[in-house]
PDB file of C-alpha atoms in Angstrom:
ATOM      1  CA  MET A 955     104.065  93.713 142.973  1.00  0.00           C
ATOM      2  CA  VAL A 956     107.607  93.693 141.581  1.00  0.00           C
ATOM      3  CA  ARG A 957     107.254  90.012 140.733  1.00  0.00           C
ATOM      4  CA  ASN A 958     103.919  90.583 138.971  1.00  0.00           C
ATOM      5  CA  PRO A 959     104.238  93.609 136.682  1.00  0.00           C
ATOM      6  CA  HIS A 960     101.134  92.529 134.763  1.00  0.00           C
ATOM      7  CA  VAL A 961      99.109  93.162 137.944  1.00  0.00           C
ATOM      8  CA  VAL A 962     100.551  96.670 138.273  1.00  0.00           C
ATOM      9  CA  LYS A 963      99.719  97.370 134.630  1.00  0.00           C
ATOM     10  CA  LYS A 964      96.138  96.151 134.978  1.00  0.00           C
ATOM     11  CA  ALA A 965      95.670  98.177 138.189  1.00  0.00           C
ATOM     12  CA  GLN A 966      97.029 101.306 136.508  1.00  0.00           C
ATOM     13  CA  GLU A 967      94.713 100.775 133.549  1.00  0.00           C
ATOM     14  CA  GLU A 968      91.723 100.570 135.911  1.00  0.00           C
ATOM     15  CA  LEU A 969      92.799 103.769 137.678  1.00  0.00           C
ATOM     16  CA  ASP A 970      93.297 105.606 134.399  1.00  0.00           C
ATOM     17  CA  ARG A 971      89.926 104.424 133.069  1.00  0.00           C
ATOM     18  CA  VAL A 972      87.912 105.249 136.219  1.00  0.00           C
ATOM     19  CA  ILE A 973      89.801 108.208 137.708  1.00  0.00           C
ATOM     20  CA  GLY A 974      91.710 109.661 134.785  1.00  0.00           C
ATOM     21  CA  HIS A 975      94.728 111.938 135.191  1.00  0.00           C
ATOM     22  CA  GLU A 976      93.043 115.035 136.627  1.00  0.00           C
ATOM     23  CA  ARG A 977      92.484 113.953 140.255  1.00  0.00           C
ATOM     24  CA  LEU A 978      93.378 111.455 142.962  1.00  0.00           C
ATOM     25  CA  PRO A 979      91.080 108.554 143.893  1.00  0.00           C
ATOM     26  CA  GLU A 980      88.535 109.231 146.627  1.00  0.00           C
ATOM     27  CA  TYR A 981      86.679 106.903 148.973  1.00  0.00           C
ATOM     28  CA  ALA A 982      83.586 107.311 146.824  1.00  0.00           C
ATOM     29  CA  ASP A 983      85.506 105.613 143.980  1.00  0.00           C
ATOM     30  CA  VAL A 984      85.945 102.310 145.829  1.00  0.00           C
ATOM     31  CA  GLU A 985      82.930 100.611 144.231  1.00  0.00           C
ATOM     32  CA  SER A 986      84.242 101.550 140.791  1.00  0.00           C
ATOM     33  CA  LEU A 987      87.698 100.065 141.464  1.00  0.00           C
ATOM     34  CA  PRO A 988      87.171  96.340 142.136  1.00  0.00           C
ATOM     35  CA  TYR A 989      90.581  95.280 140.792  1.00  0.00           C
ATOM     36  CA  ILE A 990      92.447  97.860 142.884  1.00  0.00           C
ATOM     37  CA  THR A 991      90.444  96.756 145.939  1.00  0.00           C
ATOM     38  CA  ALA A 992      91.355  93.109 145.304  1.00  0.00           C
ATOM     39  CA  VAL A 993      95.039  93.983 144.846  1.00  0.00           C
ATOM     40  CA  ILE A 994      95.120  95.936 148.104  1.00  0.00           C
ATOM     41  CA  ARG A 995      93.451  93.092 150.018  1.00  0.00           C
ATOM     42  CA  GLU A 996      95.874  90.543 148.588  1.00  0.00           C
ATOM     43  CA  VAL A 997      98.920  92.691 149.392  1.00  0.00           C
ATOM     44  CA  LEU A 998      97.700  93.162 152.970  1.00  0.00           C
ATOM     45  CA  ARG A 999      96.954  89.430 153.260  1.00  0.00           C
ATOM     46  CA  TRP A1000     100.513  88.544 152.238  1.00  0.00           C
ATOM     47  CA  SER A1001     102.213  91.284 154.208  1.00  0.00           C
ATOM     48  CA  PRO A1002      99.999  92.985 156.780  1.00  0.00           C
ATOM     49  CA  ALA A1003     101.179  96.385 157.945  1.00  0.00           C
ATOM     50  CA  TYR A1004     100.108  95.726 161.545  1.00  0.00           C
ATOM     51  CA  PRO A1005      99.065  92.806 163.771  1.00  0.00           C
ATOM     52  CA  ILE A1006      95.862  91.524 162.296  1.00  0.00           C
ATOM     53  CA  GLY A1007      93.843  91.412 165.487  1.00  0.00           C
ATOM     54  CA  ILE A1008      93.930  92.574 169.065  1.00  0.00           C
ATOM     55  CA  PRO A1009      96.066  90.248 171.213  1.00  0.00           C
ATOM     56  CA  ARG A1010      94.032  88.479 173.898  1.00  0.00           C
ATOM     57  CA  ARG A1011      94.978  86.280 176.839  1.00  0.00           C
ATOM     58  CA  VAL A1012      93.266  82.913 177.233  1.00  0.00           C
ATOM     59  CA  ILE A1013      91.753  82.714 180.738  1.00  0.00           C
ATOM     60  CA  GLN A1014      91.251  78.934 180.828  1.00  0.00           C
ATOM     61  CA  ASP A1015      92.544  75.918 178.917  1.00  0.00           C
ATOM     62  CA  ASP A1016      90.732  75.494 175.626  1.00  0.00           C
ATOM     63  CA  MET A1017      90.642  73.278 172.540  1.00  0.00           C
ATOM     64  CA  TYR A1018      90.167  74.827 169.105  1.00  0.00           C
ATOM     65  CA  LYS A1019      89.939  72.634 166.004  1.00  0.00           C
ATOM     66  CA  GLY A1020      92.036  69.966 167.703  1.00  0.00           C
ATOM     67  CA  TYR A1021      94.655  72.411 169.033  1.00  0.00           C
ATOM     68  CA  PHE A1022      95.209  72.750 172.775  1.00  0.00           C
ATOM     69  CA  ILE A1023      95.469  76.368 173.927  1.00  0.00           C
ATOM     70  CA  PRO A1024      96.714  76.642 177.517  1.00  0.00           C
ATOM     71  CA  ALA A1025      95.427  79.225 179.981  1.00  0.00           C
ATOM     72  CA  GLY A1026      97.588  82.356 179.914  1.00  0.00           C
ATOM     73  CA  ALA A1027      98.522  81.971 176.242  1.00  0.00           C
ATOM     74  CA  THR A1028      98.301  85.014 173.998  1.00  0.00           C
ATOM     75  CA  VAL A1029      96.213  84.606 170.845  1.00  0.00           C
ATOM     76  CA  ILE A1030      95.713  86.995 167.950  1.00  0.00           C
ATOM     77  CA  GLU A1031      92.668  86.519 165.758  1.00  0.00           C
ATOM     78  CA  ASN A1032      92.911  86.520 161.983  1.00  0.00           C
ATOM     79  CA  ILE A1033      90.214  88.984 160.962  1.00  0.00           C
ATOM     80  CA  TRP A1034      90.579  88.073 157.266  1.00  0.00           C
ATOM     81  CA  CYS A1035      89.095  84.644 158.034  1.00  0.00           C
ATOM     82  CA  ALA A1036      86.027  86.080 159.757  1.00  0.00           C
TER      83      ALA A1036
END
């Protein structure tokens, strides 16, 4: 966000237009804030706050898109690609 101040400005303009200065945003406002929603998704895509999926252990050797995954390996799914 520091490297893209124009994004911060546009997000603030959307908040001011939709929410105003009298209250905080609520979950019910999500549909009215598409730019803010997009910014949040992009920030979390670039720098997730937690592991993206639940770690799982592979129980048998597998091939996925040409990659060999050995039994016993730990894999973490990328839920953003689902």
